[in-house]
Coordinates of C-alpha atoms in Angstrom, one line a residue:
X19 CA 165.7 118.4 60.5
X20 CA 164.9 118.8 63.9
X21 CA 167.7 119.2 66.4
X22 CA 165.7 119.3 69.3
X23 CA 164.2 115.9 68.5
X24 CA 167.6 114.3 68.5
X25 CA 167.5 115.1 72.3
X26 CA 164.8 112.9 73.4
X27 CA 166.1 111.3 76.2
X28 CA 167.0 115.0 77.5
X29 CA 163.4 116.9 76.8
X30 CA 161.9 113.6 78.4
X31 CA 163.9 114.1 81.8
X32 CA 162.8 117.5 81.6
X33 CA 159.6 116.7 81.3
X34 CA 159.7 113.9 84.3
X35 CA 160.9 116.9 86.7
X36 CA 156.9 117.6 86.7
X37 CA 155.2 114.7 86.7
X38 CA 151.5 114.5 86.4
X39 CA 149.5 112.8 89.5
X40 CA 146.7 111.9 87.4
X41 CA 144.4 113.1 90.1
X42 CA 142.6 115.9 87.7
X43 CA 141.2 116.7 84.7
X44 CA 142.2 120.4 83.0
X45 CA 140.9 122.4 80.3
X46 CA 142.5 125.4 78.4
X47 CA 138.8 127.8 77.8
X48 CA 138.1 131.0 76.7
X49 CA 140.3 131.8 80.1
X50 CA 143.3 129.7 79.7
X51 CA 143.3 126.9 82.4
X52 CA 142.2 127.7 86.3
X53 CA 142.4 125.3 88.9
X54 CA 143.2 124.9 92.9
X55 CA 147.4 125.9 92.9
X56 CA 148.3 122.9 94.7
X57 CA 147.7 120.7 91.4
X58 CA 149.2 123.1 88.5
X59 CA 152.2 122.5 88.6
X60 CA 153.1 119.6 85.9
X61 CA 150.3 122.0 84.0
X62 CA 152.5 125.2 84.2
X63 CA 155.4 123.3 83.4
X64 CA 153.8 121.8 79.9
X65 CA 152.3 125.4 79.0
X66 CA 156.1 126.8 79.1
X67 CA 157.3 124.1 76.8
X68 CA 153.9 125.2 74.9
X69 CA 154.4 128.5 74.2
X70 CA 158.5 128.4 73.7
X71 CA 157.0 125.5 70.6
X72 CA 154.3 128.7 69.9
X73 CA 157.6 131.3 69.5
X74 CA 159.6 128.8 67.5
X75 CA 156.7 127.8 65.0
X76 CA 156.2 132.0 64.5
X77 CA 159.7 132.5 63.8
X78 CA 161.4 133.7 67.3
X79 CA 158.2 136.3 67.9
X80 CA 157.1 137.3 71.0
X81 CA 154.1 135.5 72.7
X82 CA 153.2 135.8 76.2
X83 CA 152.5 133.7 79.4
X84 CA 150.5 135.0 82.2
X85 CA 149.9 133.3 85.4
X86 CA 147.2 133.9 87.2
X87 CA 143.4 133.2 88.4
X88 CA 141.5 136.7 87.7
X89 CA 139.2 136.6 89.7
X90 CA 139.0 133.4 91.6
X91 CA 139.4 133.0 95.2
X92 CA 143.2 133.0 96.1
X93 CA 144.2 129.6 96.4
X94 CA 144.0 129.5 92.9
X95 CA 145.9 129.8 90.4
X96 CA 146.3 129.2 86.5
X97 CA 147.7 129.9 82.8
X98 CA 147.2 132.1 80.0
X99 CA 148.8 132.1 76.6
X100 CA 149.2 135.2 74.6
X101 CA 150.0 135.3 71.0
X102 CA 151.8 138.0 69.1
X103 CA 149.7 140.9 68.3
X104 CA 148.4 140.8 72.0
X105 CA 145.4 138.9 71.4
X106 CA 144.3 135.3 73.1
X107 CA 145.9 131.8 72.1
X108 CA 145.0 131.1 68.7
X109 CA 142.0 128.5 69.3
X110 CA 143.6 125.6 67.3
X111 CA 146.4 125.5 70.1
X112 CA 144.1 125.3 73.0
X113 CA 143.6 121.8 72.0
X114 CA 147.1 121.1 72.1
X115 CA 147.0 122.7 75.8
X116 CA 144.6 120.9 77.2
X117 CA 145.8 117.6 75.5
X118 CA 149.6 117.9 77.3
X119 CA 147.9 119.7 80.7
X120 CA 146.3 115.9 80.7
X121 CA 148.9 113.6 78.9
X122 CA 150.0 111.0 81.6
X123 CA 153.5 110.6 81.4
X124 CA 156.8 112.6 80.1
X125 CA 157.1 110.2 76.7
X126 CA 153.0 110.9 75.8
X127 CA 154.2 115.0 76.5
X128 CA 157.1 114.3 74.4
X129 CA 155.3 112.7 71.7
X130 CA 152.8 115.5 71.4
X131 CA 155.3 117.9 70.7
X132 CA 157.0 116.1 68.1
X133 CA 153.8 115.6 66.4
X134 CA 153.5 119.6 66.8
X135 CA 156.5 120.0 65.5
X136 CA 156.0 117.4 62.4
X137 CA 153.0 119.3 61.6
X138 CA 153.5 122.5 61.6
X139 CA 157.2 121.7 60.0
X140 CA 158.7 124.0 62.6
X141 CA 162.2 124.8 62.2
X142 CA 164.4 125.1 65.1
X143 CA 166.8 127.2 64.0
X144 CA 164.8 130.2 65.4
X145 CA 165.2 130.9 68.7
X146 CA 161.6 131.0 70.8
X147 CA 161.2 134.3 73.2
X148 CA 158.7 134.4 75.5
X149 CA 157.5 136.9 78.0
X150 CA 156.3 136.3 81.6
X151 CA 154.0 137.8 83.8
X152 CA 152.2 137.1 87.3
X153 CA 150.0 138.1 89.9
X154 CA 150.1 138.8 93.2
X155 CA 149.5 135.0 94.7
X156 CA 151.3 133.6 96.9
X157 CA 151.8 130.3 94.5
X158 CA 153.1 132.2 91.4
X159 CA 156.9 132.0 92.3
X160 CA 156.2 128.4 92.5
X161 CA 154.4 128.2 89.4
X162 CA 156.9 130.3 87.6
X163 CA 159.8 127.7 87.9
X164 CA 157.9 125.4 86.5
X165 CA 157.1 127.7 83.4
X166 CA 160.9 128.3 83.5
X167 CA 162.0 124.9 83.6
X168 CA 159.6 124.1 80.6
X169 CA 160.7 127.1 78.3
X170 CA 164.5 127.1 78.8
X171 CA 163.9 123.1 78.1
X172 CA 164.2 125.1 74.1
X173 CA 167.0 127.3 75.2
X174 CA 164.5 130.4 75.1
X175 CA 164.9 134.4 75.4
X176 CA 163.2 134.8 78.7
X177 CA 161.8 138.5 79.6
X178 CA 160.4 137.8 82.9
X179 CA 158.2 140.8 84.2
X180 CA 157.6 139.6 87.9
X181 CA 154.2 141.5 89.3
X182 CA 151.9 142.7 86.6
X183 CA 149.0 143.0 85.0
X184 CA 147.4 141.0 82.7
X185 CA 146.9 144.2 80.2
X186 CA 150.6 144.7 80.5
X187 CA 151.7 141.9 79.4
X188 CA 149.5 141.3 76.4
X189 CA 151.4 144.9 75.6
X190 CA 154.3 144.1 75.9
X191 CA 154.2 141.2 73.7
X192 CA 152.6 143.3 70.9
X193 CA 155.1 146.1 71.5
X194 CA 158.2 143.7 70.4
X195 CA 156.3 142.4 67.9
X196 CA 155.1 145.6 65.9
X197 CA 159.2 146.6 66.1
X198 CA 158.1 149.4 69.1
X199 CA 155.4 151.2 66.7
X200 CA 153.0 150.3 69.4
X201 CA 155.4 151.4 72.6
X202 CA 158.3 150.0 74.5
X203 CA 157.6 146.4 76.6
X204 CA 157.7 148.4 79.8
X205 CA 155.9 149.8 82.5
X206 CA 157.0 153.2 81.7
X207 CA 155.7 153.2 78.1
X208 CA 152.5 151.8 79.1
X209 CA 151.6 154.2 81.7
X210 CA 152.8 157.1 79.6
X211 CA 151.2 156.3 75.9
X212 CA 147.5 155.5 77.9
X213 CA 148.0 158.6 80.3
X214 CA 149.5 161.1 78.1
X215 CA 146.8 161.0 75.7
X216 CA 144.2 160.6 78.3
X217 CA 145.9 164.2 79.7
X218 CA 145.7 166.1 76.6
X219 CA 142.2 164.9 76.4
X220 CA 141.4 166.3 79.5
X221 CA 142.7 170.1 78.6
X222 CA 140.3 169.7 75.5
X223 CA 137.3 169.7 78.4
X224 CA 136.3 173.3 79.8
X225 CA 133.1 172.6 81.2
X226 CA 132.6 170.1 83.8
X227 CA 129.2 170.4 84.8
X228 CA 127.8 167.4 87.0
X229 CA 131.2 166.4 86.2
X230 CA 133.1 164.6 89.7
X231 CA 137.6 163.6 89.0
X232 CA 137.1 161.5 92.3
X233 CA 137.0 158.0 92.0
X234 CA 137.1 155.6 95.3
X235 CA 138.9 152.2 93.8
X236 CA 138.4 149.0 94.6
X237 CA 141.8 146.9 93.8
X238 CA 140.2 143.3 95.1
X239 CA 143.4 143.5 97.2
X240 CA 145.5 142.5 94.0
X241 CA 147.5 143.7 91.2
X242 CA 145.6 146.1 90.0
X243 CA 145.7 147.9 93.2
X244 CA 149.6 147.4 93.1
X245 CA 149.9 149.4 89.7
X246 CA 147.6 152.1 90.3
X247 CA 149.8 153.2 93.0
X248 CA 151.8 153.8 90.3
X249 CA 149.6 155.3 87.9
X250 CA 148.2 157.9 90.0
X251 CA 151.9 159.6 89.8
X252 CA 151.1 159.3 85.8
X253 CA 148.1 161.0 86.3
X254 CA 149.5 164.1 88.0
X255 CA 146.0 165.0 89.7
X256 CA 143.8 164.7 87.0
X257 CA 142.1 162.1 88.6
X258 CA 141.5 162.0 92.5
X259 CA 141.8 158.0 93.0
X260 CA 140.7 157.1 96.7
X261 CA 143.0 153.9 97.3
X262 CA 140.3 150.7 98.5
X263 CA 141.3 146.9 99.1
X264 CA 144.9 147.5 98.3
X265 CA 146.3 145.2 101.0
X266 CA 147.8 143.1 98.5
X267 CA 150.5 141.6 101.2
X268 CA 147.7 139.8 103.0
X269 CA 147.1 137.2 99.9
X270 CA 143.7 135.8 101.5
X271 CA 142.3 138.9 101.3
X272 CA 142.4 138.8 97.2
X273 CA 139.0 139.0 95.6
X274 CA 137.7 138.3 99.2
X275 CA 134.3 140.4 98.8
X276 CA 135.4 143.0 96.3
X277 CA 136.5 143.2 92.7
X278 CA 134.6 143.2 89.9
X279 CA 133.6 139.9 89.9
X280 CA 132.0 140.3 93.2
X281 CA 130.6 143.5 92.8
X282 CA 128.7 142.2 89.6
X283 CA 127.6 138.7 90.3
X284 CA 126.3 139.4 94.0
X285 CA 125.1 143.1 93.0
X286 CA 125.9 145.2 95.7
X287 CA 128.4 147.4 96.7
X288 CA 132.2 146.4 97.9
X289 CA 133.4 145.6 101.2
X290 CA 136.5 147.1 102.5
X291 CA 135.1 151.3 102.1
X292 CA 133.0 153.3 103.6
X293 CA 130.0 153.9 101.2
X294 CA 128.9 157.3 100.3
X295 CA 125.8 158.6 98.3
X296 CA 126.6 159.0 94.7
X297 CA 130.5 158.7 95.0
X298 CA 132.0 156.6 91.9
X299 CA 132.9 153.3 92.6
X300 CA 135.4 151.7 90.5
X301 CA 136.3 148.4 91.0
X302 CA 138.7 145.9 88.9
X303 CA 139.2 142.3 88.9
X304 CA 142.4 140.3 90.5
X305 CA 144.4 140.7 87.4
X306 CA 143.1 144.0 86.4
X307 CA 141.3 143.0 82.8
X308 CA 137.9 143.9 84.3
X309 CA 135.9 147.0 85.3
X310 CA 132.9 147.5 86.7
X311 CA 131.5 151.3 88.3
X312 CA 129.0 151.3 90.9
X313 CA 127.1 153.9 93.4
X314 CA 124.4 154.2 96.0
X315 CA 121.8 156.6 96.2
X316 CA 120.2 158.7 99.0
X317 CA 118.5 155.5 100.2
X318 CA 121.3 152.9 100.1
X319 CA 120.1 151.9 97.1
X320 CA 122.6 150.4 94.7
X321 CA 123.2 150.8 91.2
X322 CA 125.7 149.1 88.8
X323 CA 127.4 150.3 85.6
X324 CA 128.7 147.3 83.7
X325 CA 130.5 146.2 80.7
X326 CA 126.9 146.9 78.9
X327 CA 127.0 150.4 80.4
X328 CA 130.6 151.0 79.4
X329 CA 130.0 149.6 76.2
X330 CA 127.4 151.8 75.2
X331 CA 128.7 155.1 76.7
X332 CA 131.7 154.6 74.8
X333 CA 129.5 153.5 71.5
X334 CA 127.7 156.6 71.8
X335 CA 130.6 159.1 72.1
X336 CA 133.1 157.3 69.4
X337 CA 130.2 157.8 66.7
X338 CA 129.6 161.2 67.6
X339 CA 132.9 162.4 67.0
X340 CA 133.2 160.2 64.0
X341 CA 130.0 162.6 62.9
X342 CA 131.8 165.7 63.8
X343 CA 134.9 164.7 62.1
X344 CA 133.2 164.1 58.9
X345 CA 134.5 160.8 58.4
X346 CA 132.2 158.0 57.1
X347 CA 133.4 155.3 59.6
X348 CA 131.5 151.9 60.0
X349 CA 131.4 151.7 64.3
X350 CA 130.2 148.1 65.7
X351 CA 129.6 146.5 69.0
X352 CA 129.5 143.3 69.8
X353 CA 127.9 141.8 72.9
X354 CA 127.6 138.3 74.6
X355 CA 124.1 136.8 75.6
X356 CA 125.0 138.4 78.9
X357 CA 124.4 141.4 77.9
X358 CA 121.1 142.8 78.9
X359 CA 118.5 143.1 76.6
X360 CA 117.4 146.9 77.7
X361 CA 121.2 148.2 76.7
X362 CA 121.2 146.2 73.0
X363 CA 117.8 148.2 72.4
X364 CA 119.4 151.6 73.2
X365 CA 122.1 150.5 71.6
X366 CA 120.0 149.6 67.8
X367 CA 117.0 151.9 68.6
X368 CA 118.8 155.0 70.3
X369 CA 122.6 155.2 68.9
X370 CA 121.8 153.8 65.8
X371 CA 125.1 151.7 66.3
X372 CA 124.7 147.9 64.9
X373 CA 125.5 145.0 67.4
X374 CA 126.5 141.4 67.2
X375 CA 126.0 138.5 69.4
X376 CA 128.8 136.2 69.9
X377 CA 129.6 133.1 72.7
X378 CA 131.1 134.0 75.7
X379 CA 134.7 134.2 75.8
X380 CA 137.0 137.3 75.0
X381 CA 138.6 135.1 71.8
X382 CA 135.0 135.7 70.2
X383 CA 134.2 139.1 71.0
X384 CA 137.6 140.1 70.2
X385 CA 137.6 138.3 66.5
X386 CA 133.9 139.8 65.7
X387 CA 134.9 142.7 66.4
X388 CA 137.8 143.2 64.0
X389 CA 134.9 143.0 60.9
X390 CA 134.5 146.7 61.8
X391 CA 136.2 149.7 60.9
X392 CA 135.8 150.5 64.9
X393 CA 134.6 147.3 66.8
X394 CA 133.9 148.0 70.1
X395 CA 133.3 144.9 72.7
X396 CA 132.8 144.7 76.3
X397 CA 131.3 141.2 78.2
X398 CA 128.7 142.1 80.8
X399 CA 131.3 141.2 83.7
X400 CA 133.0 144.8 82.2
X401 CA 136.3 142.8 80.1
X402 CA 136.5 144.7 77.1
X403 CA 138.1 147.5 74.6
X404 CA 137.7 149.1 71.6
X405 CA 139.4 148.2 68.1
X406 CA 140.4 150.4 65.2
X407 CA 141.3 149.3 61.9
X408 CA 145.1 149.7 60.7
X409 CA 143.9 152.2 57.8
X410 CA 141.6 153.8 60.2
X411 CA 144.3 155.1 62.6
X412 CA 146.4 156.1 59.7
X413 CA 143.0 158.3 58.1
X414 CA 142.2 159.8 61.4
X415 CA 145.8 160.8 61.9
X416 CA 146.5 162.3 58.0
X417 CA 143.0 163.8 58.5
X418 CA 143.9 165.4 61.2
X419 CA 147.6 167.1 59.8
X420 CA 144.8 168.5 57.0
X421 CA 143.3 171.9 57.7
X422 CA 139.9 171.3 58.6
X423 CA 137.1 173.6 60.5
X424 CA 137.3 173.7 64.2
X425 CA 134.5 171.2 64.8
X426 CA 136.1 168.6 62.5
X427 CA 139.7 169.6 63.7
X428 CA 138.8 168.8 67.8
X429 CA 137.1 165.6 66.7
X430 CA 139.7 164.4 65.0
X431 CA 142.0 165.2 67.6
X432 CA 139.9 163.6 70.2
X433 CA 140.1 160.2 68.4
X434 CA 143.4 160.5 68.4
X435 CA 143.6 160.4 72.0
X436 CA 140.9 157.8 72.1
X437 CA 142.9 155.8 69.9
X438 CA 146.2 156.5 72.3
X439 CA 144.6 155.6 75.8
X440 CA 143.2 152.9 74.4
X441 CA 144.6 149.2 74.7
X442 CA 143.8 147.4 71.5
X443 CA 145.2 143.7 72.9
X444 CA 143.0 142.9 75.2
X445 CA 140.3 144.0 77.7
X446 CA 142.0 146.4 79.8
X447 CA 140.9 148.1 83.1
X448 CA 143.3 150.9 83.5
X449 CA 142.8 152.0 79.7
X450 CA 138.9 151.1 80.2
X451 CA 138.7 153.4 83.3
X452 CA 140.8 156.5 81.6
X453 CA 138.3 156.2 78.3
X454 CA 135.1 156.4 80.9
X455 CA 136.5 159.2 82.9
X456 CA 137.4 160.8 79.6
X457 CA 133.6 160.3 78.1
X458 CA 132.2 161.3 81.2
X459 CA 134.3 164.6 81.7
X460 CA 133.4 165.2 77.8
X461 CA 129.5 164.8 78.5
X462 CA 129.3 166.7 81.2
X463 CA 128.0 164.0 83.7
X464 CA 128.0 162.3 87.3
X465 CA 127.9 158.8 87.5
X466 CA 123.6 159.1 88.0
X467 CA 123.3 161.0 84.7
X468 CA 125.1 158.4 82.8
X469 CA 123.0 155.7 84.7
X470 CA 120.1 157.5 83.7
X471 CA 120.4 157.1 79.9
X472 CA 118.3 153.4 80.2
X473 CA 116.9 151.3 82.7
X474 CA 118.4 148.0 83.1
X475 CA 115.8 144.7 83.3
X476 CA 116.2 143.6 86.7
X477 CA 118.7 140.1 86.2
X478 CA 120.5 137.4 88.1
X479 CA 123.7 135.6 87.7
X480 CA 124.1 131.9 89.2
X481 CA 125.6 128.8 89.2
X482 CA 125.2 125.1 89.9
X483 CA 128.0 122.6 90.0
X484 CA 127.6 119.4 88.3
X485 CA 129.3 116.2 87.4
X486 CA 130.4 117.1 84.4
X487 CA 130.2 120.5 82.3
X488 CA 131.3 118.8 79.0
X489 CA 128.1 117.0 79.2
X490 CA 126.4 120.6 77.9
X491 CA 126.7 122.0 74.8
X492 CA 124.9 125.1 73.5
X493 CA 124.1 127.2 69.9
X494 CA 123.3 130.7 68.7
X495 CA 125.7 132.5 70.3
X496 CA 124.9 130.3 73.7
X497 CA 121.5 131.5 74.0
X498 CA 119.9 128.1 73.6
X499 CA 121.1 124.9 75.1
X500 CA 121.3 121.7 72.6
X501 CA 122.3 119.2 75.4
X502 CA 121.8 117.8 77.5
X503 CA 118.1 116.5 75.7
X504 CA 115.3 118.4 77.0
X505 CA 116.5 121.0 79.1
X506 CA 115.7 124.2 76.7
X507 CA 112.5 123.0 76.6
X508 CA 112.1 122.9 80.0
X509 CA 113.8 126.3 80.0
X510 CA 111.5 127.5 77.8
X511 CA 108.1 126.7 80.1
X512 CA 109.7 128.2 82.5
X513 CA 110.8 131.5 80.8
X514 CA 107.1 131.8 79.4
X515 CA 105.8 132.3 83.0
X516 CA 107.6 135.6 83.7
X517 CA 107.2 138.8 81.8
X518 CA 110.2 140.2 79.9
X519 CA 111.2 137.1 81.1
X520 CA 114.8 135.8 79.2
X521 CA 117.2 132.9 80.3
X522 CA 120.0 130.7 79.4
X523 CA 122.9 128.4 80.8
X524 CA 126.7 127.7 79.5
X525 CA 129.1 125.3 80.8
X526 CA 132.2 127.2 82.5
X527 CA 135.1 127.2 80.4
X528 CA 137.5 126.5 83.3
X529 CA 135.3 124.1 86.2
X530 CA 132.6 121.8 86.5
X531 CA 129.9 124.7 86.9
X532 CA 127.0 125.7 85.1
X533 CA 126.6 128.9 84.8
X534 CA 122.8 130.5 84.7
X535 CA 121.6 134.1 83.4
X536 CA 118.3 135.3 83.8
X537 CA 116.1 138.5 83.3
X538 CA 112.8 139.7 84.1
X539 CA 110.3 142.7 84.6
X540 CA 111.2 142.9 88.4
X541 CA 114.3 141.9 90.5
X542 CA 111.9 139.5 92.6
X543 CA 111.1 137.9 89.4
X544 CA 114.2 137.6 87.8
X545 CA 115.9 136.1 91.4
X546 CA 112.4 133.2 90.8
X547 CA 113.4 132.9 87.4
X548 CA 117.0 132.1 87.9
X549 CA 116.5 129.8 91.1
X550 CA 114.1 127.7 88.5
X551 CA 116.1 127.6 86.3
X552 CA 119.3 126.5 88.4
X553 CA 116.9 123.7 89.7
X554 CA 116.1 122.5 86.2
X555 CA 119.9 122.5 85.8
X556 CA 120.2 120.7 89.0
X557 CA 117.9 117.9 88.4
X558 CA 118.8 117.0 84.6
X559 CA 122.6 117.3 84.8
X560 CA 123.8 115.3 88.1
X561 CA 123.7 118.9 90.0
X562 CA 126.5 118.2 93.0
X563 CA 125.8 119.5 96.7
X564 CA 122.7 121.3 98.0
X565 CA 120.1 121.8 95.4
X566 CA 119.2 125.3 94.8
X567 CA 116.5 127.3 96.4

């Protein structure tokens, strides 16, 4: 029944060209597995064998394998699995992941995918085909023969991209897989269906106002820098991109005090640029799935425009043309316990919009966000985009061939861009960055207007390794912690001390950290509050190195 299995002896010798050392313990999270280069290989090898078994259980479609770190220092490196309509790893294979990343030897690998195969009663008369994509790192030729050596162990279809972005290949996977309806698995298509649209949008503006096209990127020295080259020939001038941290030959340099990462967790502008009052800062991650903006005023002073500010900027807009249109249209957002507490108020109390709370991880936002009509989810770290429903697209578009009065006519065909620009797979931060400049043009405003819509409460984002994470586990939505014993009530007597004060912790999905959020009526306060509660951590949970202060 299954041919493959016949060749045991030949899958296990494949399987014993990467051996695991045993040294390390992996887990596939949220953000597929992440660890130091040096000890990924046998783990790269196992996730290629993985997803060709993916494409063969799905009937030869397309999935995806990235490889890459996001945003982690550059001797790093990792995996991440991409399923056919573009979306994450379906979450009842990441067990299988992490249980063959770990599995000792090649006949404990080989067993686990013949219990896969057993049942799931996949046939292997279709023919797995799996595309391939990596970063800039130094390591990811080495990592990619291991991926190659695993898939072809199934006598795959290989489309290997080389350099590129996360985004682009969770695209290209659901481009083959929607038969082309969604575009053509190329660079080409992907920069002309999110540009062209984002074009004719911009011939629909006639009033700039406070309005600025210049935009000084930050490419953390990665990827993203490497395809906005590109883009910016897309573009033809419609933007004025300032090229920042694009020295992506110089590998150490990668998410080396830039990036989104770094701009958000540490607060403060990147390095690499001269810094100018009130010029737009827009800075990705090192794969290019994450965007944050940022400026400084008069006085130095800094200001950041997150995923919460994104989110709700794009929120607002999306149900005002849904107004104008005349279309009753159910829009959502859906937010993490990240998000800060001012921008779900403006959110419920201002746009009227509903929002969820879900756990961290794009798999949850993502799935939430399909019970809308419109979802629209960003994480706080600025990974996010904006779903429409199948029937949706197809009303806007037959509304829109109707003749309607010019109000509802330009609304309609401003969705329509919207919906074009936009990168339903996955967070996206090309597509992210075109829909902000678009909303922006639309409304008129600088970067300080659209910061002045709320006021953030001041926060702070830290961490504290420990022994180990999996000792944590946490409820609604990750805003409480269940274990270890005791440590949410600690948490609690510690919150009550601060005004507006608000705190929580999660395990990393990826590494033995700890990660602590926490939010108060002054920055001062909310830097106390989070060094407390990183102490707390600390003390209860084996914290390892210097305890925090």
């Amino acid at each position: 029944m299954y041919k493959w299995i016949e060749n045991v002896v030949e899958l296990e010798s494949n399987i014993g060209s990467y051996p695991n050392p045993g040294t390390k313990v992996f887990q596939y999270g949220t953000s597929g597995i992440r660890f130091n280069s040096e000890h990924l290989d046998h783990v790269n090898h196992r996730m290629g064998l993985l997803v060709a078994l993916r494409s063969i259980h799905l009937k030869s479609a397309a999935v995806g394998l990235m490889i890459t770190a996001s945003h982690n220092p550059q001797e790093d490196n990792g995996i991440k699995l991409i399923d056919p309509q573009g979306e994450m790893l379906d979450s009842s294979w990441e067990v299988y992941a992490t249980e063959l990343a770990n599995a000792p030897n090649n006949q404990d690998v080989c067993a686990m995918l013949i219990n896969i195969a057993l049942k799931y009663n996949i046939d292997k008369t279709y023919i797995p085909r799996v595309y391939i994509g990596r970063d800039t790192r130094n390591s990811g030729k080495r990592l990619l023969e291991a991926v190659l050596c695993g898939v072809k162990a199934f006598k795959s279809n290989i489309e290997d991209f080389g350099i590129i972005t996360t985004p682009m290949l969770h695209f290209f996977v659901r481009c083959y897989n929607t038969n082309y309806l969604y575009g053509q698995p190329n660079e080409h298509s992907y920069y002309t269906k999110l540009t062209n649209s984002f074009k004719i949008l911009r011939k629909m503006c006639l009033d700039l106002k406070n309005y600025s096209p210049i935009i000084e990127f930050d490419g953390a020295n990665g990827v993203g820098a490497l395809k906005m080259k590109d883009a910016i020939i897309y573009l033809e001038k419609t933007l004025v991109i300032n090229m920042h941290n694009d020295d992506i030959l110089n590998t150490e340099k990668l998410n080396y005090k830039c990036g989104a990462d770094f701009v958000k967790s540490n607060q403060c502008p990147p390095t690499g640029m001269t810094i100018k009052p009130y010029s737009k800062y827009v800075s990705v991650d090192g794969d290019a799935d994450r965007i944050v903006y940022s400026f400084v005023d008069e006085n130095k002073k800094f200001y950041l425009l997150d995923g919460d500010r994104i989110a709700t900027l794009v929120a607002g807009y999306i149900k005002d043309l849904f107004i104008a249109s005349g279309l009753d249209v159910n829009v959502g957002l859906v937010q993490t316990a990240y998000s800060n507490g001012n921008s779900t108020k403006y959110v419920t109390d201002k746009l009227k919009v509903p929002v969820a709370c879900v756990p961290t991880g794009v798999k949850h936002l993502h799935h939430k966000a399909n019970d809308y009509d419109v979802g629209i989810y960003f994480e706080a770290n600025g990974h996010g985009t904006i779903l429409f429903k199948d029937y949706i697209r197809e009303l806007i578009r037959n509304q829109s061939a109707i003749e309607q009065n010019e109000a509802m006519s330009l609304a309609l065909k401003k969705l329509i861009c919207i919906i074009d620009m936009t990168n339903e797979t996955v967070g996206d931060a090309y597509s992210d960055m075109l829909i902000v400049e678009s909303v922006l043009c639309e409304r008129g405003w600088s970067i300080s207007d659209w910061y002045k819509t709320y006021s953030d409460l001041p926060n702070r984002l830290t961490k504290v390794t420990v022994k180990d994470r999996n000792t944590f586990e946490t409820g609604d939505a990750e805003r409480i912690c269940i274990k270890p014993l005791g440590l949410q009530g600690i948490i609690d007597s510690i919150v009550s001390k601060y005004s507006m004060g608000r705190s929580f912790v999660r395990p990393s999905g990826t590494e033995d950290l700890v990660r602590i959020y926490a939010e108060a009526d002054t920055q001062i306060n909310a830097d106390k509050l989070a060094v407390e509660v990183a102490t707390a951590v600390y003390d209860i949970a084996d914290g390892v190195g210097k305890r925090p202060e």
